[in-house]
PDB file of C-alpha atoms in Angstrom:
ATOM      1  CA  UNK A 161       0.235  -0.058   0.100  1.00  0.00           C
ATOM      2  CA  UNK A 162       1.708   2.908  -1.254  1.00  0.00           C
ATOM      3  CA  UNK A 163       0.971   6.517  -0.240  1.00  0.00           C
ATOM      4  CA  UNK A 164       1.802  10.218  -0.354  1.00  0.00           C
ATOM      5  CA  UNK A 165       2.653  11.469   2.813  1.00  0.00           C
ATOM      6  CA  UNK A 166       3.434  15.014   3.901  1.00  0.00           C
ATOM      7  CA  UNK A 167       5.447  15.586   6.868  1.00  0.00           C
ATOM      8  CA  UNK A 168       5.864  18.547   8.649  1.00  0.00           C
ATOM      9  CA  UNK A 169       8.683  19.096  11.059  1.00  0.00           C
ATOM     10  CA  UNK A 170      11.084  21.772  12.066  1.00  0.00           C
ATOM     11  CA  UNK A 171      13.706  19.241  13.470  1.00  0.00           C
ATOM     12  CA  UNK A 172      15.775  18.609  10.240  1.00  0.00           C
ATOM     13  CA  UNK A 173      17.055  15.370  11.752  1.00  0.00           C
ATOM     14  CA  UNK A 174      13.807  13.941  12.811  1.00  0.00           C
ATOM     15  CA  UNK A 175      12.026  14.776   9.624  1.00  0.00           C
ATOM     16  CA  UNK A 176      14.982  12.896   7.419  1.00  0.00           C
ATOM     17  CA  UNK A 177      14.502  10.522   9.578  1.00  0.00           C
ATOM     18  CA  UNK A 178      10.495  10.030   9.174  1.00  0.00           C
ATOM     19  CA  UNK A 179      11.196  10.816   5.320  1.00  0.00           C
ATOM     20  CA  UNK A 180      13.855   7.835   4.857  1.00  0.00           C
ATOM     21  CA  UNK A 181      11.394   5.422   6.757  1.00  0.00           C
ATOM     22  CA  UNK A 182       8.726   6.427   4.571  1.00  0.00           C
ATOM     23  CA  UNK A 183      10.490   5.859   1.212  1.00  0.00           C
ATOM     24  CA  UNK A 184      11.895   2.728   2.677  1.00  0.00           C
ATOM     25  CA  UNK A 185       8.199   1.255   3.029  1.00  0.00           C
ATOM     26  CA  UNK A 186       7.419   2.579  -0.571  1.00  0.00           C
ATOM     27  CA  UNK A 187       5.695   5.538   0.207  1.00  0.00           C
ATOM     28  CA  UNK A 188       6.170   8.875  -1.401  1.00  0.00           C
ATOM     29  CA  UNK A 189       7.129  11.907   0.802  1.00  0.00           C
ATOM     30  CA  UNK A 190       7.309  15.867   1.455  1.00  0.00           C
ATOM     31  CA  UNK A 191       9.123  17.696   4.132  1.00  0.00           C
ATOM     32  CA  UNK A 192       8.208  20.732   5.055  1.00  0.00           C
ATOM     33  CA  UNK A 193       9.837  22.905   8.317  1.00  0.00           C
ATOM     34  CA  UNK A 194       6.547  25.297   8.951  1.00  0.00           C
ATOM     35  CA  UNK A 195       2.962  25.439   9.156  1.00  0.00           C
ATOM     36  CA  UNK A 196       2.491  27.707   6.563  1.00  0.00           C
ATOM     37  CA  UNK A 197       4.317  25.577   4.078  1.00  0.00           C
ATOM     38  CA  UNK A 198       2.034  22.701   5.722  1.00  0.00           C
ATOM     39  CA  UNK A 199      -0.496  24.514   4.571  1.00  0.00           C
ATOM     40  CA  UNK A 200       0.172  25.345   1.398  1.00  0.00           C
ATOM     41  CA  UNK A 201       1.536  21.991   0.183  1.00  0.00           C
ATOM     42  CA  UNK A 202      -1.552  20.074   1.545  1.00  0.00           C
ATOM     43  CA  UNK A 203      -3.813  22.656  -0.229  1.00  0.00           C
ATOM     44  CA  UNK A 204      -2.094  22.356  -3.867  1.00  0.00           C
ATOM     45  CA  UNK A 205      -1.053  18.427  -3.149  1.00  0.00           C
ATOM     46  CA  UNK A 206      -3.695  16.447  -1.225  1.00  0.00           C
ATOM     47  CA  UNK A 207      -1.607  14.211   1.096  1.00  0.00           C
ATOM     48  CA  UNK A 208      -2.932  10.713   1.810  1.00  0.00           C
ATOM     49  CA  UNK A 209      -1.389  11.304   5.540  1.00  0.00           C
ATOM     50  CA  UNK A 210       0.004  13.839   7.084  1.00  0.00           C
ATOM     51  CA  UNK A 211       2.625  13.602   9.727  1.00  0.00           C
ATOM     52  CA  UNK A 212       2.796  16.874  11.765  1.00  0.00           C
ATOM     53  CA  UNK A 213       4.720  18.450  14.465  1.00  0.00           C
ATOM     54  CA  UNK A 214       2.610  20.405  17.325  1.00  0.00           C
ATOM     55  CA  UNK A 215       5.566  22.980  17.922  1.00  0.00           C
ATOM     56  CA  UNK A 216       5.690  24.623  14.240  1.00  0.00           C
ATOM     57  CA  UNK A 217       6.857  28.104  13.169  1.00  0.00           C
ATOM     58  CA  UNK A 218       4.411  30.320  11.826  1.00  0.00           C
ATOM     59  CA  UNK A 219       1.556  28.439  12.168  1.00  0.00           C
ATOM     60  CA  UNK A 220       1.751  25.873  14.838  1.00  0.00           C
ATOM     61  CA  UNK A 221       0.466  22.230  14.400  1.00  0.00           C
ATOM     62  CA  UNK A 222      -2.950  22.974  16.365  1.00  0.00           C
ATOM     63  CA  UNK A 223      -3.845  25.919  13.291  1.00  0.00           C
ATOM     64  CA  UNK A 224      -2.526  23.710  10.826  1.00  0.00           C
ATOM     65  CA  UNK A 225      -5.049  20.597  11.697  1.00  0.00           C
ATOM     66  CA  UNK A 226      -8.050  22.990  11.912  1.00  0.00           C
ATOM     67  CA  UNK A 227      -7.369  24.451   8.488  1.00  0.00           C
ATOM     68  CA  UNK A 228      -6.839  20.673   7.086  1.00  0.00           C
ATOM     69  CA  UNK A 229     -10.209  19.577   8.981  1.00  0.00           C
ATOM     70  CA  UNK A 230     -12.051  22.756   7.489  1.00  0.00           C
ATOM     71  CA  UNK A 231     -10.806  21.638   3.794  1.00  0.00           C
ATOM     72  CA  UNK A 232     -11.248  17.917   4.088  1.00  0.00           C
ATOM     73  CA  UNK A 233     -10.946  14.682   6.062  1.00  0.00           C
ATOM     74  CA  UNK A 234      -6.959  13.999   5.298  1.00  0.00           C
ATOM     75  CA  UNK A 235      -5.748  11.602   8.366  1.00  0.00           C
ATOM     76  CA  UNK A 236      -3.647  13.606  10.735  1.00  0.00           C
ATOM     77  CA  UNK A 237      -0.818  12.122  12.916  1.00  0.00           C
ATOM     78  CA  UNK A 238       0.307  14.603  15.349  1.00  0.00           C
ATOM     79  CA  UNK A 239       4.145  14.260  16.814  1.00  0.00           C
ATOM     80  CA  UNK A 240       5.029  16.649  20.271  1.00  0.00           C
ATOM     81  CA  UNK A 241       6.835  16.862  23.313  1.00  0.00           C
ATOM     82  CA  UNK A 242       3.848  17.595  25.109  1.00  0.00           C
ATOM     83  CA  UNK A 243       2.663  14.565  26.660  1.00  0.00           C
ATOM     84  CA  UNK A 244      -0.039  15.473  29.206  1.00  0.00           C
ATOM     85  CA  UNK A 245      -3.437  13.852  28.370  1.00  0.00           C
ATOM     86  CA  UNK A 246      -4.765  17.547  28.274  1.00  0.00           C
ATOM     87  CA  UNK A 247      -2.761  18.150  25.248  1.00  0.00           C
ATOM     88  CA  UNK A 248      -3.303  14.874  23.762  1.00  0.00           C
ATOM     89  CA  UNK A 249      -7.085  15.460  24.128  1.00  0.00           C
ATOM     90  CA  UNK A 250      -6.737  18.954  22.394  1.00  0.00           C
ATOM     91  CA  UNK A 251      -5.149  17.479  19.650  1.00  0.00           C
ATOM     92  CA  UNK A 252      -7.805  14.890  19.296  1.00  0.00           C
ATOM     93  CA  UNK A 253     -10.265  17.898  19.910  1.00  0.00           C
ATOM     94  CA  UNK A 254      -8.941  19.919  16.637  1.00  0.00           C
ATOM     95  CA  UNK A 255      -9.075  16.529  14.573  1.00  0.00           C
ATOM     96  CA  UNK A 256      -5.920  14.900  14.764  1.00  0.00           C
ATOM     97  CA  UNK A 257      -6.361  11.175  14.342  1.00  0.00           C
ATOM     98  CA  UNK A 258      -3.820   9.987  16.353  1.00  0.00           C
ATOM     99  CA  UNK A 259      -0.979  10.947  18.719  1.00  0.00           C
ATOM    100  CA  UNK A 260       2.411  10.098  19.823  1.00  0.00           C
ATOM    101  CA  UNK A 261       4.900  11.962  22.178  1.00  0.00           C
ATOM    102  CA  UNK A 262       8.768  12.637  21.711  1.00  0.00           C
ATOM    103  CA  UNK A 263      11.192  10.671  22.071  1.00  0.00           C
ATOM    104  CA  UNK A 264       8.990   7.873  20.209  1.00  0.00           C
ATOM    105  CA  UNK A 265      10.154   4.348  18.615  1.00  0.00           C
ATOM    106  CA  UNK A 266      10.364   4.874  14.388  1.00  0.00           C
ATOM    107  CA  UNK A 267       9.452   1.201  14.914  1.00  0.00           C
ATOM    108  CA  UNK A 268       5.982   2.306  16.423  1.00  0.00           C
ATOM    109  CA  UNK A 269       5.790   5.403  14.312  1.00  0.00           C
ATOM    110  CA  UNK A 270       5.349   3.036  11.316  1.00  0.00           C
ATOM    111  CA  UNK A 271       3.415   0.487  12.739  1.00  0.00           C
ATOM    112  CA  UNK A 272       0.869   3.701  13.779  1.00  0.00           C
ATOM    113  CA  UNK A 273       0.943   5.292   9.997  1.00  0.00           C
ATOM    114  CA  UNK A 274       0.217   1.442   8.570  1.00  0.00           C
ATOM    115  CA  UNK A 275      -2.744   1.237  10.499  1.00  0.00           C
ATOM    116  CA  UNK A 276      -4.185   4.471   9.864  1.00  0.00           C
ATOM    117  CA  UNK A 277      -3.512   3.926   5.864  1.00  0.00           C
ATOM    118  CA  UNK A 278      -5.010   0.411   6.143  1.00  0.00           C
ATOM    119  CA  UNK A 279      -8.290   2.089   7.384  1.00  0.00           C
ATOM    120  CA  UNK A 280      -8.353   4.970   5.094  1.00  0.00           C
ATOM    121  CA  UNK A 281      -6.743   3.529   1.631  1.00  0.00           C
ATOM    122  CA  UNK A 282      -8.424   0.293   1.700  1.00  0.00           C
ATOM    123  CA  UNK A 283     -10.110  -0.277  -1.832  1.00  0.00           C
ATOM    124  CA  UNK A 284     -13.829  -0.070  -2.517  1.00  0.00           C
ATOM    125  CA  UNK A 285     -15.600  -3.380  -1.538  1.00  0.00           C
ATOM    126  CA  UNK A 286     -19.119  -4.638  -1.472  1.00  0.00           C
ATOM    127  CA  UNK A 287     -19.642  -3.745   2.231  1.00  0.00           C
ATOM    128  CA  UNK A 288     -23.542  -2.763   2.540  1.00  0.00           C
ATOM    129  CA  UNK A 289     -24.539   0.821   3.254  1.00  0.00           C
ATOM    130  CA  UNK A 290     -25.408   0.775   7.039  1.00  0.00           C
ATOM    131  CA  UNK A 291     -28.484   2.985   8.491  1.00  0.00           C
ATOM    132  CA  UNK A 292     -29.325   3.827  11.970  1.00  0.00           C
ATOM    133  CA  UNK A 293     -31.107   6.685  13.389  1.00  0.00           C
ATOM    134  CA  UNK A 294     -30.733   8.839  10.823  1.00  0.00           C
ATOM    135  CA  UNK A 295     -27.217   8.202  10.054  1.00  0.00           C
ATOM    136  CA  UNK A 296     -25.867   6.519   7.203  1.00  0.00           C
ATOM    137  CA  UNK A 297     -22.614   4.957   6.948  1.00  0.00           C
ATOM    138  CA  UNK A 298     -20.961   3.884   3.654  1.00  0.00           C
ATOM    139  CA  UNK A 299     -18.090   1.749   4.121  1.00  0.00           C
ATOM    140  CA  UNK A 300     -16.894   1.666   0.556  1.00  0.00           C
ATOM    141  CA  UNK A 301     -17.038   5.131  -0.507  1.00  0.00           C
ATOM    142  CA  UNK A 302     -15.856   6.308   3.308  1.00  0.00           C
ATOM    143  CA  UNK A 303     -19.158   8.558   3.288  1.00  0.00           C
ATOM    144  CA  UNK A 304     -21.289   9.709   6.295  1.00  0.00           C
ATOM    145  CA  UNK A 305     -24.600  11.457   5.853  1.00  0.00           C
ATOM    146  CA  UNK A 306     -27.051  12.412   8.611  1.00  0.00           C
ATOM    147  CA  UNK A 307     -30.562  12.932   7.400  1.00  0.00           C
ATOM    148  CA  UNK A 308     -29.101  12.989   3.892  1.00  0.00           C
ATOM    149  CA  UNK A 309     -26.927  15.902   4.676  1.00  0.00           C
ATOM    150  CA  UNK A 310     -23.105  14.964   4.023  1.00  0.00           C
ATOM    151  CA  UNK A 311     -21.321  14.768   7.245  1.00  0.00           C
ATOM    152  CA  UNK A 312     -17.483  15.287   7.268  1.00  0.00           C
ATOM    153  CA  UNK A 313     -15.728  13.040   9.757  1.00  0.00           C
ATOM    154  CA  UNK A 314     -12.058  12.209  10.493  1.00  0.00           C
ATOM    155  CA  UNK A 315     -11.039   8.237  10.146  1.00  0.00           C
ATOM    156  CA  UNK A 316     -11.469   7.867  13.889  1.00  0.00           C
ATOM    157  CA  UNK A 317     -14.975   9.410  13.873  1.00  0.00           C
ATOM    158  CA  UNK A 318     -15.954   7.340  10.806  1.00  0.00           C
ATOM    159  CA  UNK A 319     -14.970   4.341  12.676  1.00  0.00           C
ATOM    160  CA  UNK A 320     -17.110   5.076  15.772  1.00  0.00           C
ATOM    161  CA  UNK A 321     -20.019   5.565  13.256  1.00  0.00           C
ATOM    162  CA  UNK A 322     -19.182   2.205  11.205  1.00  0.00           C
ATOM    163  CA  UNK A 323     -19.038   0.076  14.574  1.00  0.00           C
ATOM    164  CA  UNK A 324     -22.221   1.812  15.767  1.00  0.00           C
ATOM    165  CA  UNK A 325     -24.699   1.438  12.831  1.00  0.00           C
ATOM    166  CA  UNK A 326     -23.346  -2.032  12.508  1.00  0.00           C
ATOM    167  CA  UNK A 327     -25.048  -2.543  15.636  1.00  0.00           C
ATOM    168  CA  UNK A 328     -27.453  -0.471  16.458  1.00  0.00           C
ATOM    169  CA  UNK A 329     -28.886   0.195  19.928  1.00  0.00           C
ATOM    170  CA  UNK A 330     -25.747  -1.739  21.000  1.00  0.00           C
ATOM    171  CA  UNK A 331     -24.209  -0.243  23.963  1.00  0.00           C
ATOM    172  CA  UNK A 332     -20.305   0.255  23.773  1.00  0.00           C
ATOM    173  CA  UNK A 333     -17.835   0.823  26.481  1.00  0.00           C
ATOM    174  CA  UNK A 334     -14.996   3.647  25.809  1.00  0.00           C
ATOM    175  CA  UNK A 335     -12.630   0.323  25.829  1.00  0.00           C
ATOM    176  CA  UNK A 336     -14.314  -1.133  23.010  1.00  0.00           C
ATOM    177  CA  UNK A 337     -14.827   1.902  21.029  1.00  0.00           C
ATOM    178  CA  UNK A 338     -10.748   2.918  21.428  1.00  0.00           C
ATOM    179  CA  UNK A 339     -10.133  -0.636  19.935  1.00  0.00           C
ATOM    180  CA  UNK A 340     -12.136   0.188  17.020  1.00  0.00           C
ATOM    181  CA  UNK A 341     -10.190   3.907  16.389  1.00  0.00           C
ATOM    182  CA  UNK A 342      -6.902   2.737  17.477  1.00  0.00           C
ATOM    183  CA  UNK A 343      -6.222  -0.905  17.856  1.00  0.00           C
ATOM    184  CA  UNK A 344      -5.690  -3.201  20.820  1.00  0.00           C
ATOM    185  CA  UNK A 345      -2.060  -2.390  21.408  1.00  0.00           C
ATOM    186  CA  UNK A 346      -1.836   1.226  20.990  1.00  0.00           C
ATOM    187  CA  UNK A 347      -1.072   3.659  23.643  1.00  0.00           C
ATOM    188  CA  UNK A 348      -4.125   6.133  24.187  1.00  0.00           C
ATOM    189  CA  UNK A 349      -6.634   6.939  26.667  1.00  0.00           C
ATOM    190  CA  UNK A 350     -10.225   6.102  26.883  1.00  0.00           C
ATOM    191  CA  UNK A 351     -11.046   9.979  27.562  1.00  0.00           C
ATOM    192  CA  UNK A 352      -9.947  10.246  23.909  1.00  0.00           C
ATOM    193  CA  UNK A 353     -13.159   8.649  22.971  1.00  0.00           C
ATOM    194  CA  UNK A 354     -15.207  11.041  24.810  1.00  0.00           C
ATOM    195  CA  UNK A 355     -13.481  13.683  22.579  1.00  0.00           C
ATOM    196  CA  UNK A 356     -14.814  12.005  19.364  1.00  0.00           C
ATOM    197  CA  UNK A 357     -18.577  11.267  20.731  1.00  0.00           C
ATOM    198  CA  UNK A 358     -18.291  15.261  21.726  1.00  0.00           C
ATOM    199  CA  UNK A 359     -17.234  16.016  18.398  1.00  0.00           C
ATOM    200  CA  UNK A 360     -19.719  13.712  16.358  1.00  0.00           C
ATOM    201  CA  UNK A 361     -22.830  15.086  18.571  1.00  0.00           C
ATOM    202  CA  UNK A 362     -21.730  18.793  16.966  1.00  0.00           C
ATOM    203  CA  UNK A 363     -21.830  16.926  13.615  1.00  0.00           C
ATOM    204  CA  UNK A 364     -25.081  14.782  13.793  1.00  0.00           C
ATOM    205  CA  UNK A 365     -27.201  16.167  16.425  1.00  0.00           C
ATOM    206  CA  UNK A 366     -29.556  19.202  16.409  1.00  0.00           C
ATOM    207  CA  UNK A 367     -28.511  20.338  19.896  1.00  0.00           C
ATOM    208  CA  UNK A 368     -25.347  18.254  21.030  1.00  0.00           C
ATOM    209  CA  UNK A 369     -26.296  19.349  24.326  1.00  0.00           C
ATOM    210  CA  UNK A 370     -29.520  17.236  24.116  1.00  0.00           C
ATOM    211  CA  UNK A 371     -28.690  14.337  21.693  1.00  0.00           C
ATOM    212  CA  UNK A 372     -31.192  11.991  20.211  1.00  0.00           C
ATOM    213  CA  UNK A 373     -29.013   9.574  18.180  1.00  0.00           C
ATOM    214  CA  UNK A 374     -25.682   9.389  19.942  1.00  0.00           C
ATOM    215  CA  UNK A 375     -26.519   8.791  23.689  1.00  0.00           C
ATOM    216  CA  UNK A 376     -24.554   7.972  26.829  1.00  0.00           C
ATOM    217  CA  UNK A 377     -25.434   5.303  29.057  1.00  0.00           C
ATOM    218  CA  UNK A 378     -24.219   6.421  32.273  1.00  0.00           C
ATOM    219  CA  UNK A 379     -21.810   3.608  33.999  1.00  0.00           C
ATOM    220  CA  UNK A 380     -21.226   1.776  30.532  1.00  0.00           C
ATOM    221  CA  UNK A 381     -20.190   3.996  27.483  1.00  0.00           C
ATOM    222  CA  UNK A 382     -22.480   5.227  24.244  1.00  0.00           C
ATOM    223  CA  UNK A 383     -25.094   4.059  22.209  1.00  0.00           C
ATOM    224  CA  UNK A 384     -26.512   4.970  18.891  1.00  0.00           C
ATOM    225  CA  UNK A 385     -30.243   4.724  18.626  1.00  0.00           C
ATOM    226  CA  UNK A 386     -31.905   2.519  15.736  1.00  0.00           C
ATOM    227  CA  UNK A 387     -34.307   5.122  15.571  1.00  0.00           C
ATOM    228  CA  UNK A 388     -33.869   8.605  17.284  1.00  0.00           C
ATOM    229  CA  UNK A 389     -36.935  10.163  18.898  1.00  0.00           C
TER     230      UNK A 389
END
């Protein structure tokens, strides 16, 4: 599975290491060293994945991620020296699909990139279109609509809705949803699921504060209703 990957990293040694690892796996890679250049490159030539450092000059990683999310759903893997849970959640809240803290293992970085690409670049198949509670998920086209209106989703958000529309009214724990979005062996936090749910409610609920589709089951997790009230 070959992909075109944009690397936004102002540390030249780190950027060159990532570039070489990507080339070794058969990908093409473009490296930029500031946030403005990252936005321009992503706009001019849409990458399949962006590896994005948080602390970039001109426009920081959060700002870049916000712009990317306004313009599409390209997957974003964020890299940063910040490691507090609040920083991780902030990155996910603005639309990052995954988050790695420095120093990181090059082997783990490549594993995470492979996981994101498998999820987003898999060939179209005969997977059925799924519907629940006014939400439609088309796995082959990687599209979501709500009451017929297109809903832009990050890969993580798409994975959650895909799992839930396959089993409407089933209650999913945060750990179960985390396995769908990041895999069993990924270092993450269950609170990240709360951020994804919050973002999804903004997109599919008329009033995110009073959801009728994506419901909280206190003490357990979340469910997508088969029929909204």
